[in-house]
Short mmCIF file of C-alpha atoms in Angstrom, two decimals:
data_model
loop_
_atom_site.label_atom_id
_atom_site.label_comp_id
_atom_site.label_asym_id
_atom_site.label_seq_id
_atom_site.Cartn_x
_atom_site.Cartn_y
_atom_site.Cartn_z
CA MET A 1199 -5.79 -10.86 -26.65
CA THR A 1200 -9.37 -9.65 -26.45
CA ILE A 1201 -11.75 -11.54 -24.22
CA SER A 1202 -15.48 -11.36 -24.01
CA LEU A 1203 -16.06 -10.71 -20.31
CA LYS A 1204 -18.47 -13.06 -18.59
CA ASN A 1205 -19.97 -11.67 -15.40
CA SER A 1206 -22.96 -13.86 -14.53
CA ARG A 1207 -21.25 -15.60 -11.64
CA ASP A 1208 -19.92 -12.31 -10.30
CA ALA A 1209 -23.37 -10.75 -10.43
CA GLU A 1210 -24.91 -13.79 -8.70
CA LEU A 1211 -22.33 -13.68 -5.86
CA LEU A 1212 -22.81 -9.94 -5.42
CA ALA A 1213 -26.59 -10.33 -5.17
CA ARG A 1214 -26.23 -13.14 -2.59
CA ALA A 1215 -23.72 -11.09 -0.62
CA GLN A 1216 -25.96 -8.00 -0.56
CA ARG A 1217 -28.60 -10.03 1.24
CA VAL A 1218 -26.31 -10.98 4.10
CA VAL A 1219 -23.49 -8.34 4.11
CA PRO A 1220 -24.10 -4.59 4.14
CA ASN A 1221 -23.41 -3.34 0.60
CA GLY A 1222 -22.31 -6.88 -0.33
CA VAL A 1223 -18.63 -5.88 -0.12
CA TRP A 1224 -17.12 -3.21 2.14
CA GLY A 1225 -14.00 -1.03 2.25
CA HIS A 1226 -11.41 -0.26 -0.33
CA MET A 1227 -11.89 -3.46 -2.33
CA ALA A 1228 -15.52 -2.68 -3.17
CA THR A 1229 -15.49 -2.17 -6.94
CA ARG A 1230 -18.45 0.19 -6.82
CA SER A 1231 -15.79 2.72 -5.77
CA ILE A 1232 -13.72 2.13 -8.91
CA ALA A 1233 -15.90 2.17 -12.02
CA PRO A 1234 -18.88 0.14 -13.43
CA GLY A 1235 -17.80 -3.04 -15.12
CA TYR A 1236 -15.14 -4.21 -12.69
CA PRO A 1237 -15.29 -7.80 -11.43
CA GLN A 1238 -15.91 -7.93 -7.67
CA PHE A 1239 -15.28 -11.61 -6.86
CA PHE A 1240 -12.10 -13.59 -7.66
CA ALA A 1241 -11.47 -17.35 -7.81
CA LYS A 1242 -7.70 -17.74 -7.90
CA SER A 1243 -4.32 -16.11 -8.43
CA ASP A 1244 -0.90 -17.16 -9.51
CA GLY A 1245 2.29 -15.20 -10.10
CA CYS A 1246 1.20 -11.88 -11.52
CA ARG A 1247 -2.19 -13.16 -12.74
CA VAL A 1248 -5.70 -13.30 -11.20
CA TRP A 1249 -8.88 -14.99 -12.35
CA ASP A 1250 -12.28 -13.62 -11.48
CA ALA A 1251 -15.28 -15.68 -10.36
CA ASP A 1252 -16.38 -16.11 -14.01
CA GLY A 1253 -12.94 -17.44 -15.06
CA ASN A 1254 -11.69 -14.30 -16.85
CA GLU A 1255 -7.87 -14.05 -16.58
CA TYR A 1256 -5.98 -10.77 -16.06
CA ILE A 1257 -2.36 -9.65 -15.72
CA ASP A 1258 -2.71 -7.96 -12.37
CA PHE A 1259 -1.27 -4.52 -11.66
CA MET A 1260 -2.85 -4.12 -8.20
CA CYS A 1261 -1.09 -7.05 -6.50
CA ALA A 1262 -3.92 -7.51 -3.98
CA TRP A 1263 -3.58 -3.73 -3.29
CA GLY A 1264 0.02 -4.22 -2.26
CA PRO A 1265 0.65 -7.51 -0.41
CA ASN A 1266 1.87 -9.45 -3.46
CA VAL A 1267 5.50 -8.49 -3.79
CA LEU A 1268 7.13 -11.76 -4.94
CA GLY A 1269 4.23 -13.33 -6.82
CA TYR A 1270 0.96 -14.93 -5.84
CA GLY A 1271 1.41 -18.52 -4.54
CA HIS A 1272 5.23 -18.14 -4.15
CA ALA A 1273 6.42 -21.69 -3.53
CA GLU A 1274 9.13 -20.89 -0.97
CA VAL A 1275 7.06 -18.44 1.04
CA ASP A 1276 3.93 -20.61 1.06
CA GLY A 1277 6.03 -23.68 1.76
CA ALA A 1278 7.43 -22.06 4.91
CA ALA A 1279 3.96 -21.00 6.04
CA PHE A 1280 2.37 -24.41 5.42
CA ALA A 1281 5.20 -26.25 7.18
CA ARG A 1282 4.77 -24.02 10.25
CA MET A 1283 0.98 -24.45 10.03
CA LYS A 1284 1.36 -28.24 10.27
CA GLN A 1285 3.12 -27.74 13.59
CA GLY A 1286 0.56 -25.23 14.81
CA ASP A 1287 -0.37 -21.64 13.99
CA ILE A 1288 -2.45 -20.05 16.78
CA GLY A 1289 -1.75 -21.36 20.26
CA ASN A 1290 -1.49 -20.23 23.88
CA GLY A 1291 1.51 -18.08 23.10
CA PRO A 1292 4.09 -17.35 20.41
CA THR A 1293 6.43 -19.85 18.77
CA GLU A 1294 10.15 -19.54 18.15
CA VAL A 1295 9.47 -18.04 14.73
CA MET A 1296 8.28 -14.82 16.39
CA VAL A 1297 11.76 -14.35 17.92
CA GLU A 1298 13.42 -15.27 14.62
CA LEU A 1299 11.33 -12.69 12.75
CA ALA A 1300 11.95 -9.96 15.29
CA GLU A 1301 15.71 -10.64 15.08
CA LEU A 1302 15.54 -10.50 11.28
CA LEU A 1303 13.70 -7.18 11.35
CA VAL A 1304 16.23 -5.67 13.76
CA ASP A 1305 19.09 -6.89 11.59
CA THR A 1306 17.47 -5.63 8.38
CA ILE A 1307 15.69 -2.33 9.12
CA ASP A 1308 18.15 0.45 9.58
CA HIS A 1309 16.56 2.13 12.64
CA ALA A 1310 15.19 -0.93 14.40
CA ASP A 1311 16.15 -2.13 17.92
CA TRP A 1312 12.96 -4.10 18.54
CA ALA A 1313 9.75 -5.19 16.88
CA LEU A 1314 6.11 -5.92 17.72
CA PHE A 1315 3.56 -7.76 15.57
CA GLN A 1316 -0.04 -7.25 14.58
CA LYS A 1317 -2.30 -8.25 11.72
CA ASN A 1318 -3.28 -5.12 9.69
CA GLY A 1319 -1.67 -1.85 8.76
CA THR A 1320 -4.24 -0.01 10.84
CA ASP A 1321 -3.20 -2.06 13.82
CA ALA A 1322 0.38 -1.02 13.35
CA THR A 1323 -0.22 2.73 12.83
CA THR A 1324 -2.61 2.87 15.78
CA ALA A 1325 -0.19 1.04 18.06
CA SER A 1326 2.63 3.33 16.87
CA VAL A 1327 0.63 6.38 17.89
CA THR A 1328 -0.16 4.76 21.25
CA ILE A 1329 3.51 4.01 21.82
CA ALA A 1330 4.53 7.59 20.96
CA ARG A 1331 2.02 8.97 23.46
CA ALA A 1332 3.17 6.51 26.13
CA ALA A 1333 6.82 7.31 25.52
CA THR A 1334 6.37 11.06 25.59
CA GLY A 1335 3.43 11.59 27.92
CA ARG A 1336 1.91 13.91 25.34
CA ARG A 1337 -1.21 13.90 23.10
CA LYS A 1338 -0.80 15.78 19.83
CA ILE A 1339 -0.22 13.81 16.58
CA LEU A 1340 0.63 15.73 13.42
CA VAL A 1341 -0.36 14.23 10.07
CA ALA A 1342 -0.19 15.42 6.47
CA ARG A 1343 -3.48 16.67 5.07
CA GLY A 1344 -5.11 13.96 2.94
CA ALA A 1345 -2.79 11.17 4.04
CA TYR A 1346 -4.20 7.74 4.70
CA HIS A 1347 -3.15 5.96 7.89
CA GLY A 1348 -5.97 3.43 8.37
CA ALA A 1349 -9.63 2.92 8.88
CA VAL A 1350 -10.45 3.48 12.53
CA PRO A 1351 -11.97 6.61 14.05
CA TRP A 1352 -8.75 8.51 14.86
CA CYS A 1353 -7.56 8.38 11.23
CA SER A 1354 -10.41 7.19 8.94
CA PRO A 1355 -10.84 9.16 5.73
CA SER A 1356 -14.61 9.07 6.42
CA MET A 1357 -16.31 11.00 9.19
CA VAL A 1358 -19.41 8.76 9.14
CA GLY A 1359 -19.79 7.29 12.59
CA VAL A 1360 -16.81 9.31 13.78
CA THR A 1361 -16.95 12.09 16.38
CA ALA A 1362 -14.90 15.25 16.58
CA GLU A 1363 -13.64 13.95 19.90
CA ASP A 1364 -12.00 11.01 18.10
CA ARG A 1365 -9.81 13.58 16.32
CA ALA A 1366 -9.37 15.97 19.21
CA HIS A 1367 -5.60 15.73 19.27
CA LEU A 1368 -4.92 15.30 15.59
CA ALA A 1369 -3.54 18.29 13.67
CA GLN A 1370 -2.59 18.68 10.01
CA PHE A 1371 0.10 20.21 7.84
CA GLU A 1372 0.83 20.16 4.13
CA PHE A 1373 3.14 17.43 2.90
CA ASN A 1374 6.57 18.66 1.77
CA ASP A 1375 5.76 22.18 3.06
CA ILE A 1376 8.32 23.04 5.73
CA ALA A 1377 6.62 26.29 6.76
CA SER A 1378 3.32 24.40 7.24
CA LEU A 1379 5.05 21.73 9.35
CA ASP A 1380 6.84 24.38 11.38
CA ALA A 1381 3.50 26.11 12.16
CA ALA A 1382 1.83 22.84 13.19
CA VAL A 1383 4.74 21.99 15.51
CA ALA A 1384 4.61 25.44 17.05
CA ALA A 1385 0.81 25.12 17.58
CA ALA A 1386 1.25 21.71 19.31
CA GLY A 1387 3.76 23.21 21.64
CA ASP A 1388 4.96 21.04 24.53
CA ASP A 1389 2.08 18.63 23.89
CA LEU A 1390 3.58 17.23 20.66
CA ALA A 1391 3.77 13.43 20.80
CA ALA A 1392 4.56 12.59 17.22
CA ILE A 1393 4.86 13.56 13.60
CA LEU A 1394 3.36 10.80 11.40
CA LEU A 1395 4.33 10.55 7.73
CA THR A 1396 3.81 8.08 4.90
CA ALA A 1397 6.91 7.02 2.95
CA PHE A 1398 5.86 9.40 0.17
CA ARG A 1399 2.63 11.13 -0.69
CA HIS A 1400 0.23 8.55 -2.08
CA ASP A 1401 -3.21 10.09 -1.45
CA VAL A 1402 -6.12 8.51 -3.40
CA ASN A 1403 -7.00 10.10 -6.74
CA ARG A 1404 -4.11 12.53 -7.00
CA ASP A 1405 -0.59 12.50 -8.32
CA GLN A 1406 1.99 10.92 -6.02
CA GLU A 1407 4.87 13.02 -4.63
CA MET A 1408 8.20 11.87 -3.37
CA PRO A 1409 9.44 13.42 -0.11
CA ASP A 1410 11.79 16.41 -0.18
CA PRO A 1411 14.83 15.30 1.84
CA ALA A 1412 14.93 18.74 3.42
CA PHE A 1413 11.34 18.29 4.61
CA LEU A 1414 12.15 14.90 6.18
CA GLN A 1415 15.24 16.35 7.79
CA GLN A 1416 13.16 19.17 9.24
CA ALA A 1417 10.67 16.69 10.66
CA ARG A 1418 13.57 14.71 12.22
CA ARG A 1419 14.96 17.93 13.62
CA HIS A 1420 11.66 18.96 15.18
CA CYS A 1421 11.33 15.54 16.89
CA ASP A 1422 14.92 15.62 18.11
CA GLN A 1423 14.46 19.11 19.58
CA SER A 1424 11.07 18.48 21.15
CA GLY A 1425 11.43 14.85 22.27
CA ALA A 1426 8.51 13.81 20.03
CA ALA A 1427 8.52 10.65 17.98
CA LEU A 1428 8.95 10.60 14.19
CA ILE A 1429 6.71 7.85 12.87
CA LEU A 1430 7.05 6.39 9.37
CA ASP A 1431 3.84 4.80 8.08
CA ASP A 1432 5.55 2.34 5.79
CA VAL A 1433 2.46 0.10 5.48
CA ARG A 1434 2.02 0.61 1.73
CA ALA A 1435 5.64 1.03 0.56
CA GLY A 1436 7.58 -1.05 3.17
CA PHE A 1437 9.52 -4.02 1.80
CA ARG A 1438 8.70 -2.91 -1.74
CA LEU A 1439 11.13 0.00 -2.16
CA ASP A 1440 13.94 -0.90 0.22
CA VAL A 1441 14.19 -3.68 2.83
CA ARG A 1442 16.04 -1.32 5.14
CA GLY A 1443 12.98 0.99 5.28
CA SER A 1444 11.66 3.37 2.63
CA TRP A 1445 13.54 6.36 4.03
CA ALA A 1446 16.93 4.61 4.05
CA GLN A 1447 17.86 6.31 0.81
CA TYR A 1448 17.35 9.71 2.41
CA GLY A 1449 19.41 9.00 5.50
CA VAL A 1450 16.46 9.93 7.80
CA LYS A 1451 15.67 7.42 10.53
CA PRO A 1452 12.24 7.30 12.15
CA ASP A 1453 11.75 6.44 15.81
CA LEU A 1454 8.86 4.08 14.89
CA ALA A 1455 7.83 2.52 11.60
CA ALA A 1456 4.64 0.62 10.80
CA TYR A 1457 4.66 -2.23 8.24
CA SER A 1458 2.14 -4.56 6.66
CA LYS A 1459 1.07 -5.42 3.03
CA ALA A 1460 4.28 -6.80 1.49
CA ILE A 1461 5.94 -8.00 4.71
CA ALA A 1462 4.75 -11.62 4.22
CA ASN A 1463 3.78 -11.75 0.52
CA GLY A 1464 0.07 -11.92 1.19
CA TRP A 1465 -0.01 -13.74 4.53
CA PRO A 1466 -1.76 -11.58 7.13
CA LEU A 1467 0.81 -9.77 9.23
CA ALA A 1468 1.81 -6.28 10.37
CA ALA A 1469 4.71 -5.08 12.42
CA ILE A 1470 6.16 -2.07 14.25
CA ALA A 1471 9.90 -1.54 14.25
CA GLY A 1472 11.16 0.93 16.91
CA ASN A 1473 14.32 2.38 18.27
CA GLU A 1474 15.70 2.19 21.78
CA ARG A 1475 14.06 5.51 22.81
CA MET A 1476 10.61 4.03 22.17
CA ARG A 1477 11.18 0.71 23.87
CA GLU A 1478 9.89 1.78 27.29
CA GLY A 1479 6.67 3.18 25.78
CA ALA A 1480 6.14 -0.02 23.85
CA ALA A 1481 6.65 -2.07 26.99
CA LYS A 1482 4.05 -0.03 28.93
CA ILE A 1483 1.03 -0.06 26.55
CA PHE A 1484 -1.57 -2.82 26.24
CA VAL A 1485 -2.30 -3.79 22.69
CA THR A 1486 -3.25 -7.30 21.64
CA GLY A 1487 -5.26 -9.52 19.33
CA SER A 1488 -6.29 -13.13 19.32
CA PHE A 1489 -4.44 -13.78 16.06
CA TRP A 1490 -1.45 -11.48 16.44
CA TYR A 1491 0.95 -14.29 17.34
CA GLY A 1492 -0.04 -16.39 14.28
CA ALA A 1493 3.11 -18.38 13.44
CA ALA A 1494 2.34 -19.30 9.82
CA ALA A 1495 2.29 -15.65 8.68
CA MET A 1496 5.48 -14.99 10.63
CA ALA A 1497 7.19 -17.90 8.92
CA ALA A 1498 6.05 -16.45 5.58
CA ALA A 1499 7.47 -13.11 6.54
CA VAL A 1500 10.86 -14.56 7.44
CA LYS A 1501 11.11 -16.20 4.03
CA THR A 1502 9.79 -13.15 2.18
CA ILE A 1503 12.24 -10.77 3.79
CA GLU A 1504 15.15 -13.17 3.24
CA ILE A 1505 14.31 -13.40 -0.43
CA LEU A 1506 13.93 -9.63 -0.82
CA ARG A 1507 17.24 -9.16 1.02
CA ASP A 1508 19.22 -11.78 -0.86
CA THR A 1509 17.92 -11.44 -4.42
CA ASN A 1510 17.30 -8.70 -6.99
CA ALA A 1511 13.52 -9.01 -6.60
CA LEU A 1512 13.01 -5.35 -5.70
CA ALA A 1513 15.31 -4.11 -8.48
CA HIS A 1514 13.49 -6.38 -10.91
CA SER A 1515 10.04 -5.06 -9.97
CA ALA A 1516 11.32 -1.48 -10.30
CA ALA A 1517 12.69 -2.28 -13.74
CA MET A 1518 9.39 -3.80 -14.82
CA GLY A 1519 7.62 -0.74 -13.50
CA GLN A 1520 9.88 1.51 -15.56
CA ARG A 1521 9.26 -0.68 -18.64
CA LEU A 1522 5.52 -0.28 -18.16
CA ARG A 1523 5.85 3.47 -17.58
CA GLU A 1524 7.81 4.05 -20.74
CA GLY A 1525 5.56 1.79 -22.84
CA LEU A 1526 2.30 3.38 -21.69
CA ASP A 1527 3.69 6.85 -22.25
CA MET A 1528 4.73 5.97 -25.78
CA VAL A 1529 1.34 4.42 -26.66
CA ALA A 1530 -0.61 7.25 -25.07
CA ARG A 1531 1.33 9.90 -27.03
CA ARG A 1532 0.76 7.97 -30.22
CA HIS A 1533 -2.96 8.38 -29.66
CA GLY A 1534 -2.79 12.04 -28.66
CA PHE A 1535 -3.06 11.59 -24.86
CA THR A 1536 -0.71 12.80 -22.19
CA LEU A 1537 -0.22 10.71 -19.03
CA SER A 1538 0.83 11.81 -15.61
CA GLN A 1539 2.81 8.99 -14.12
CA THR A 1540 4.00 9.64 -10.60
CA GLY A 1541 5.59 7.91 -7.63
CA PRO A 1542 8.07 4.99 -7.69
CA ALA A 1543 8.02 2.99 -10.90
CA GLN A 1544 7.01 -0.16 -8.97
CA MET A 1545 4.12 1.69 -7.33
CA PRO A 1546 2.81 3.78 -10.26
CA MET A 1547 -0.04 6.26 -10.21
CA VAL A 1548 -1.22 6.64 -13.82
CA ARG A 1549 -3.63 9.47 -14.70
CA PHE A 1550 -4.66 11.15 -17.86
CA ALA A 1551 -3.69 14.84 -18.00
CA GLY A 1552 -6.80 17.00 -18.02
CA ASP A 1553 -9.07 14.16 -16.88
CA GLN A 1554 -10.36 15.80 -13.66
CA GLU A 1555 -13.58 13.74 -13.56
CA LEU A 1556 -11.77 10.47 -14.39
CA ARG A 1557 -14.03 9.98 -17.41
CA ILE A 1558 -11.07 8.88 -19.56
CA GLY A 1559 -9.34 6.89 -16.81
CA ASN A 1560 -12.48 4.98 -15.94
CA ALA A 1561 -13.25 4.16 -19.56
CA PHE A 1562 -9.69 3.14 -20.29
CA CYS A 1563 -9.39 0.81 -17.29
CA VAL A 1564 -12.77 -0.83 -17.97
CA ALA A 1565 -11.85 -1.32 -21.57
CA ALA A 1566 -8.43 -2.79 -20.58
CA LEU A 1567 -10.25 -5.53 -18.64
CA ARG A 1568 -11.48 -6.87 -21.97
CA HIS A 1569 -7.91 -7.25 -23.05
CA GLY A 1570 -6.89 -9.17 -19.95
CA ILE A 1571 -5.26 -6.29 -18.02
CA TYR A 1572 -6.34 -5.27 -14.54
CA LEU A 1573 -5.52 -1.57 -13.84
CA HIS A 1574 -6.88 1.06 -11.48
CA PRO A 1575 -7.94 4.56 -12.52
CA ARG A 1576 -7.55 6.44 -9.23
CA HIS A 1577 -5.27 4.50 -6.88
CA ASN A 1578 -1.58 3.79 -7.18
CA MET A 1579 -0.88 0.38 -8.62
CA PHE A 1580 1.78 -2.19 -7.76
CA LEU A 1581 4.28 -4.42 -9.61
CA SER A 1582 5.78 -7.60 -8.20
CA ALA A 1583 8.86 -9.71 -8.86
CA ALA A 1584 6.59 -12.10 -10.74
CA HIS A 1585 5.96 -9.61 -13.52
CA GLN A 1586 8.23 -10.42 -16.45
CA PRO A 1587 9.11 -8.48 -19.63
CA ALA A 1588 6.60 -10.54 -21.65
CA ASP A 1589 3.81 -9.57 -19.24
CA ILE A 1590 4.68 -5.89 -19.50
CA ASP A 1591 4.91 -6.05 -23.28
CA ARG A 1592 1.55 -7.76 -23.43
CA ALA A 1593 0.06 -5.01 -21.26
CA ILE A 1594 1.51 -2.35 -23.49
CA ALA A 1595 0.13 -4.07 -26.59
CA ALA A 1596 -3.24 -4.28 -24.86
CA ALA A 1597 -3.05 -0.56 -24.12
CA GLU A 1598 -2.66 0.10 -27.83
CA THR A 1599 -5.91 -1.71 -28.60
CA THR A 1600 -7.60 -0.15 -25.59
CA PHE A 1601 -6.90 3.35 -26.85
CA LYS A 1602 -8.60 2.37 -30.11
CA ASP A 1603 -11.56 1.03 -28.12
CA ILE A 1604 -12.14 4.25 -26.16
CA ALA A 1605 -11.75 6.26 -29.34
CA ALA A 1606 -14.61 4.22 -30.81
CA LEU A 1607 -16.68 5.31 -27.84
CA GLY A 1608 -16.10 8.97 -28.76
CA ILE A 1609 -13.47 9.61 -26.06
CA THR A 1610 -10.81 11.97 -27.33
CA PRO A 1611 -7.83 13.69 -25.71
CA PRO A 1612 -8.88 16.69 -23.60
CA ARG A 1613 -7.66 20.15 -24.21
CA ILE A 1614 -4.94 20.98 -21.63
#
């Protein structure tokens, strides 16, 4: 289905916003960082679909940049949250649901002996680093070069407004490179507090890379030998790949893991799950927020995790991702293009081979909007349990027409 995109309402809202908000929209959801032609404001969402401010409908393959794991507006999840909200959400202290959620996480996540709650992924990664330093009495944090762990001075991808002192005890190594990791550990010496890793390599605008089990085992070995903490930043992948934790399949247990995004199917929540060795450090530090004990989001998380644990939702989203991957590859080859599709099938990064400047990717994704498909040219995408075979097949059919559209613009396969 081809639609004629309306954007007058979107343009009006952006103009209004720019008068009262710096840049109009900030951060990773600002569409100026994607490609011209993307809608910026949205009106509603349901299942695996979103509607922009002008009423244009799309099958959504960004899932709110990760939080939507079961489907927008999931009746059971939202019902649990709304029921809790009627009793009270933010109060003078936590409700019973906080204890219930912590117990569920300890029972579900394979390394967890306790849990703490926050609101955003950056809250969780920052608190994890703080806990590691408190537990070890050391300062140095090792991170993979190019990895994203949040948007505050110690880890922001931007150095604007950030001082060198903010990064004074941050050191880097190359992901999946054991020799590089070994060298970074040696340089940190007896001041090593933690090694911090994402579930797999998902840096922006590059192919994704799954972890080498030997690399993870070496990281675990270094932490065991030195007394440092191994931290899993599972903010993006957690509760989307495996409810036990994204490294469960590798048999490597972190000391601390940070979660957010999919934990409550869109309700604002983050969590840290830690082992017994990190408990004292967690008990010593002071981290807090006025909304961190919000009960409605916790109730949503309990229901979300129960559904993920007790149904085939994760297997279904992986199957839908594989169906999309195979269909896109087939269509692309028919039109002479080669795709690079990396990462887990339910968290796909789709790039055109030889498209270093993203000229093809940008044009393709903008054209796909006109066929009711919302894709992203330089960030990994997401599938949810709400995506059904008919949705994937429609997206593949739209891709067929989209390739014809970009050919009409004079875009041809690059020489590789």
